[in-house]
Tab-separated table of C-alpha atoms in Angstrom:
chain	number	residue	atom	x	y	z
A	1	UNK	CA	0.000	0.000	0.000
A	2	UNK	CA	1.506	3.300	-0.986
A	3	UNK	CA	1.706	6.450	1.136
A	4	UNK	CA	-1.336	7.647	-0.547
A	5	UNK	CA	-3.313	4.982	-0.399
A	6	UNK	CA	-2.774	4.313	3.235
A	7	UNK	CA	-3.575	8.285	3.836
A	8	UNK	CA	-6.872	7.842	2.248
A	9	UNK	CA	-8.074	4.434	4.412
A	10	UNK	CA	-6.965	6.121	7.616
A	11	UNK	CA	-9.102	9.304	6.669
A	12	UNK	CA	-12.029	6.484	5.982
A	13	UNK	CA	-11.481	5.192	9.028
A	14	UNK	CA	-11.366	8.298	11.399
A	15	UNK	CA	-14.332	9.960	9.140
A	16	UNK	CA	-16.375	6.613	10.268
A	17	UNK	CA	-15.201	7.014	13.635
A	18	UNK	CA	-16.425	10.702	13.809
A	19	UNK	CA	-19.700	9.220	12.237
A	20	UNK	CA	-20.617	6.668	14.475
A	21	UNK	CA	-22.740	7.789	17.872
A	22	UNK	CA	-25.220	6.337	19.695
A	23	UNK	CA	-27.994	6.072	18.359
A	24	UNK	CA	-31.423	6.207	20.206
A	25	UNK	CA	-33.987	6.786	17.493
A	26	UNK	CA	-33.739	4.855	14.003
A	27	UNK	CA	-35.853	5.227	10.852
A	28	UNK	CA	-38.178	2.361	11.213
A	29	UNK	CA	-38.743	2.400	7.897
A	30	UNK	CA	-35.674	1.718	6.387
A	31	UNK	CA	-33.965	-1.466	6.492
A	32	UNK	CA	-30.756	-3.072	5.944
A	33	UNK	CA	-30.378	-4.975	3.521
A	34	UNK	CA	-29.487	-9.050	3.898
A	35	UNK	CA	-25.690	-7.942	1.979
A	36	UNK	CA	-24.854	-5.586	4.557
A	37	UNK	CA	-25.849	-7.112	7.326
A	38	UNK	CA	-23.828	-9.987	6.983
A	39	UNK	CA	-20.951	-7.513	6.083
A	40	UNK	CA	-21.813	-6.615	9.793
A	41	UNK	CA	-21.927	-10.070	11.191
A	42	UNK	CA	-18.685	-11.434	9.717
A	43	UNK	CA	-16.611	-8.765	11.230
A	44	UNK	CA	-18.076	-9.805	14.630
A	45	UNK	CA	-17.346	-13.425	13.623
A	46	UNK	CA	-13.875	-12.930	12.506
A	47	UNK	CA	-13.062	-10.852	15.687
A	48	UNK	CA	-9.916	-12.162	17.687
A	49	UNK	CA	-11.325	-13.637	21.290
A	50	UNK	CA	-8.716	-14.553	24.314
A	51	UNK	CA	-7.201	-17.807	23.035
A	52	UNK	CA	-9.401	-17.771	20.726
A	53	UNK	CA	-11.822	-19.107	21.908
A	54	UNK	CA	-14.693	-17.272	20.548
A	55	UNK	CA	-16.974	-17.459	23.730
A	56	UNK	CA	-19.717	-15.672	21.467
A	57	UNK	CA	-23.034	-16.083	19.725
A	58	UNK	CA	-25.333	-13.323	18.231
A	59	UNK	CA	-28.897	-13.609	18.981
A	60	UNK	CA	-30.744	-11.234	16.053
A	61	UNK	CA	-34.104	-10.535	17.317
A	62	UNK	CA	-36.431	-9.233	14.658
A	63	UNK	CA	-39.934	-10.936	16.049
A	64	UNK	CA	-41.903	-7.971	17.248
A	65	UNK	CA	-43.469	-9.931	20.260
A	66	UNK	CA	-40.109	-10.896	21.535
A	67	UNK	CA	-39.104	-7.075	20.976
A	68	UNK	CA	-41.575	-6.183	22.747
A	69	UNK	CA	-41.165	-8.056	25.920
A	70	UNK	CA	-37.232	-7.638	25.955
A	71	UNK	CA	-38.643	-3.714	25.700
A	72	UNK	CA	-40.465	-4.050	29.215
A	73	UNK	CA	-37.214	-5.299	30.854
A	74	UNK	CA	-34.617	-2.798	28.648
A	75	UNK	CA	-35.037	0.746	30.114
A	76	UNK	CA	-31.981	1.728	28.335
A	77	UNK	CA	-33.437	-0.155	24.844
A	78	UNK	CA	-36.486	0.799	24.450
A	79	UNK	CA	-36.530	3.471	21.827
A	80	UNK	CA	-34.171	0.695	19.735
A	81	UNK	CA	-35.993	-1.923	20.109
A	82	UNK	CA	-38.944	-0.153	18.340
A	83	UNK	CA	-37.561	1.152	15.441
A	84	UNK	CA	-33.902	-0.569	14.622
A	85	UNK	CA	-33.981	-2.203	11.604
A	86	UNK	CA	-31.706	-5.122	13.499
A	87	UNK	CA	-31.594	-5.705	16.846
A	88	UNK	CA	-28.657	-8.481	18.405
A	89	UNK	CA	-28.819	-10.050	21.870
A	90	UNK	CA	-25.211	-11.253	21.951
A	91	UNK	CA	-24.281	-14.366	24.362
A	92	UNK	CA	-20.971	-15.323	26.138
A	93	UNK	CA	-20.145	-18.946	26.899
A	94	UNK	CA	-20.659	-19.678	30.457
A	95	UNK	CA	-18.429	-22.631	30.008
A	96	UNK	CA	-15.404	-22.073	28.249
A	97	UNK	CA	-12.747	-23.738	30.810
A	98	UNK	CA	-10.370	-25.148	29.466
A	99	UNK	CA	-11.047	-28.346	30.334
A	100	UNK	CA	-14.752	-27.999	29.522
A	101	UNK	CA	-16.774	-29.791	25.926
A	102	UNK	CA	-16.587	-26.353	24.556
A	103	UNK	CA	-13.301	-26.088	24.888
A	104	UNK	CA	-12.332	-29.360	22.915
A	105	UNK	CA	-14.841	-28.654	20.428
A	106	UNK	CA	-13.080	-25.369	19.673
A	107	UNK	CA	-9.550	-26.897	19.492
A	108	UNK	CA	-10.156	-30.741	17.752
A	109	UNK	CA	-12.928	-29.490	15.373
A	110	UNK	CA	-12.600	-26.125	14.803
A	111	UNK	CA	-9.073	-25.286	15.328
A	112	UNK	CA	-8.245	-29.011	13.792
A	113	UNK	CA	-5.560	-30.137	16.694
A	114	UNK	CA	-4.152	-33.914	17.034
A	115	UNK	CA	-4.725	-35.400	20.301
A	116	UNK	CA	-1.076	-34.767	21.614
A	117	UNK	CA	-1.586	-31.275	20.474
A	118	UNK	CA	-4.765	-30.915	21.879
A	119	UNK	CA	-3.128	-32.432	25.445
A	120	UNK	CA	-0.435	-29.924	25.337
A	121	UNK	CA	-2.560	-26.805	24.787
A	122	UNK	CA	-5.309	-27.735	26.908
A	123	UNK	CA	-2.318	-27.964	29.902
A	124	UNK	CA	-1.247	-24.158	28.716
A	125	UNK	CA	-4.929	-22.886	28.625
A	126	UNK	CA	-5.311	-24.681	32.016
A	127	UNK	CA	-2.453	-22.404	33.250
A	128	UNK	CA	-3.508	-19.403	31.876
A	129	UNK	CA	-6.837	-19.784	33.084
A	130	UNK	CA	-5.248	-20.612	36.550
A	131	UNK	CA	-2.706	-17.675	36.777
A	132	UNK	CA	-5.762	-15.240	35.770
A	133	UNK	CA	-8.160	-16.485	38.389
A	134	UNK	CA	-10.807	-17.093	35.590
A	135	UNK	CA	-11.548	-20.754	37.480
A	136	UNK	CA	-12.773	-19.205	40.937
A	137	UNK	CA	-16.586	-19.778	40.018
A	138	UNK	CA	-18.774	-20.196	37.170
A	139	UNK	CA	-19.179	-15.670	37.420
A	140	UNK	CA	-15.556	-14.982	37.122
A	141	UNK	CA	-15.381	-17.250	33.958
A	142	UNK	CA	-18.269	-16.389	32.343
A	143	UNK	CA	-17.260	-12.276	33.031
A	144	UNK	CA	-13.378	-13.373	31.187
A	145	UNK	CA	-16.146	-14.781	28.336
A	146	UNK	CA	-18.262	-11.401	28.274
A	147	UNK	CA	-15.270	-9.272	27.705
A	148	UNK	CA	-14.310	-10.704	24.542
A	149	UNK	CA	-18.006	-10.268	23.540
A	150	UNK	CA	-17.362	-6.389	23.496
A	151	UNK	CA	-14.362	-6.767	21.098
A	152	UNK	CA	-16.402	-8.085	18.269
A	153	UNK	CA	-18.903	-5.550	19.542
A	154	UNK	CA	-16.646	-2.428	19.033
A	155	UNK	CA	-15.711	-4.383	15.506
A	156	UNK	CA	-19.494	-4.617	14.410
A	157	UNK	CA	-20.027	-0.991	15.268
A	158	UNK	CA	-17.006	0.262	13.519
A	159	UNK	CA	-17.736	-1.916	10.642
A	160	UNK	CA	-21.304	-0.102	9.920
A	161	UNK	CA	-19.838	3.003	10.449
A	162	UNK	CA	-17.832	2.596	7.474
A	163	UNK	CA	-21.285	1.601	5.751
A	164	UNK	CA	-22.681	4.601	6.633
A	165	UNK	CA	-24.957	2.509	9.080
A	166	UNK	CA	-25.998	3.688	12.790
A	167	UNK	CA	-25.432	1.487	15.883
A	168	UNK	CA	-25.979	1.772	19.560
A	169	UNK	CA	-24.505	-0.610	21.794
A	170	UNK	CA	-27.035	-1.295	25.163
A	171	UNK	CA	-26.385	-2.159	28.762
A	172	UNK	CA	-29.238	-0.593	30.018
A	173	UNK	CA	-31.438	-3.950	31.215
A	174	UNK	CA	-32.220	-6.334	33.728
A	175	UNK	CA	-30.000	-9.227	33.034
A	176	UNK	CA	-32.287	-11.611	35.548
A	177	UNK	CA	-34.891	-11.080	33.597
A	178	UNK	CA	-33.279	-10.966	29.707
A	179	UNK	CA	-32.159	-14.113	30.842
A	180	UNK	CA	-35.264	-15.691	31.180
A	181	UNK	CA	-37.005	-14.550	28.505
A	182	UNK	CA	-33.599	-16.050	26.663
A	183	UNK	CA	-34.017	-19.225	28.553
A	184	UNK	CA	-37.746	-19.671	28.033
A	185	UNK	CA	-37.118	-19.191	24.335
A	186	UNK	CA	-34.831	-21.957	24.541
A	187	UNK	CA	-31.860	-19.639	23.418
A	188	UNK	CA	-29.462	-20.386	26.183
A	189	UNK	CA	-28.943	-23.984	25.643
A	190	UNK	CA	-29.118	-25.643	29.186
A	191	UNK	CA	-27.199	-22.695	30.640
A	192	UNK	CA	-24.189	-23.012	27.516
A	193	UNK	CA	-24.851	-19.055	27.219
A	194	UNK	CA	-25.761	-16.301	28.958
A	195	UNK	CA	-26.705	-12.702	28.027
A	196	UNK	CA	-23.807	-10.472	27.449
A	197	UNK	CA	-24.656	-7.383	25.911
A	198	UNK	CA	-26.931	-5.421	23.401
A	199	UNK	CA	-27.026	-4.049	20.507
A	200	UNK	CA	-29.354	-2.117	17.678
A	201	UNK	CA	-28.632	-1.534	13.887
A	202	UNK	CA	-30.412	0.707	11.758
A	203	UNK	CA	-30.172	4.394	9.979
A	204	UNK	CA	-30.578	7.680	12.345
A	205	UNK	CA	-33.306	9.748	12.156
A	206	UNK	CA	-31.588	12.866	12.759
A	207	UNK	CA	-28.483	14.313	13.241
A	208	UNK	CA	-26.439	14.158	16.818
A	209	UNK	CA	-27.325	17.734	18.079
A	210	UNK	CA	-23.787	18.005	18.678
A	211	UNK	CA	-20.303	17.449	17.677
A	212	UNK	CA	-18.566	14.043	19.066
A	213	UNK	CA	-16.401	15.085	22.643
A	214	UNK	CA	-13.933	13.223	24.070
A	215	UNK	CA	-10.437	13.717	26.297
A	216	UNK	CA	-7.324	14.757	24.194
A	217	UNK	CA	-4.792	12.673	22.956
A	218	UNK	CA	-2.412	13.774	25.744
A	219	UNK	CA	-4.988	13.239	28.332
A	220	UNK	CA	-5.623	9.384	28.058
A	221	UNK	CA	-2.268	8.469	26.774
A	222	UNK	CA	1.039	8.228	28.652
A	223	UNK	CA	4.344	6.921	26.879
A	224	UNK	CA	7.381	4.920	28.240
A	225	UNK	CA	10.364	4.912	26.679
């Protein structure tokens, strides 16, 4: 990539950046289309994860009746939930120890390792898992899982940016009760998954009513050298 080039994709990329807000209100009637949606969804799938490990799944809720009652236990999603054109639920695993199904599924099947292979990095993942304190109880591993949730998250969001399509990642809910509405949909699996984080996809309505704020360079970063 020359000089040029590279000058023009990080302009792209900070132009998207200054594009992207959070989005309350979306157009209800415009929708994404099927393309650019999966656009969306494959940068969240092809998102790097903590030994990779990919502790994820995205839940995209379009049914209006399950909208609805994820809207009377979402304070913080319920202007989304009515009008986004998409709208994900995303999971974390809530058992990815290393010594768990999951974990061998990920490294024989998907990751393709030979047994003695599979022995060996199993014993490292063990360690690391160990030395981190992610094995304490079933809420310190699943909250290792949920972190890498929010880097395919930030990835998603950046991605429609660059499409020109709004995003608004959501917190605001009562996990008890997203979790049964999950689990009496028959979404969680026998307790595989758990509810992680939010998200809505659509276009804006109107502009942000003001410009993007945020520290200066100098304040947030400190160099050692």
């Amino acid at each position: 990539m020359n000089v040029s080039t590279q000058a023009k994709k990080q302009e792209e990329i900070l132009q998207a950046f200054q594009f992207r807000h959070a989005t309350k209100i979306f157009d209800a009637s415009r929708k994404i289309t099927d393309e650019d949606f999966s656009f969306i969804l494959e940068t969240g799938r092809l998102s790097p994860s903590s030994i990779g490990f990919e502790p994820w799944k995205f839940l995209i809720v379009q049914n209006p009746e399950l909208r609805q009652r994820l809207s009377e236990v979402s304070s913080g999603a319920q202007k989304q939930l009515a009008t986004a054109s998409h709208f994900v639920v995303i999971l974390a695993r809530s058992d990815a120890s290393y010594n768990s199904p999951y974990a061998e599924y990920m490294l024989k099947e998907i990751k393709g390792m030979t047994d003695d292979v599979f022995e060996m990095t199993s014993a490292a993942y063990g360690n690391f898992q160990n030395n981190q304190g992610l094995l304490q109880n079933p809420k310190t591993l699943f909250d290792w899982a949920s972190k890498q949730t929010y880097i395919a998250l930030g990835n998603m969001m950046t991605a429609a940016a660059q499409i020109e399509i709004d995003s608004c990642p959501i917190e605001g809910f009562s996990r008890e009760d997203v979790h049964r509405i999950m689990e009496n949909e028959g979404l969680l699996e026998d307790g595989a998954w758990d509810v992680s984080v939010m998200a809505a996809f659509g276009y804006r309505v109107e502009e942000p009513k003001r410009e993007k704020s945020r520290q200066t360079m100098e304040k947030i970063t400190h160099w050692i050298v």
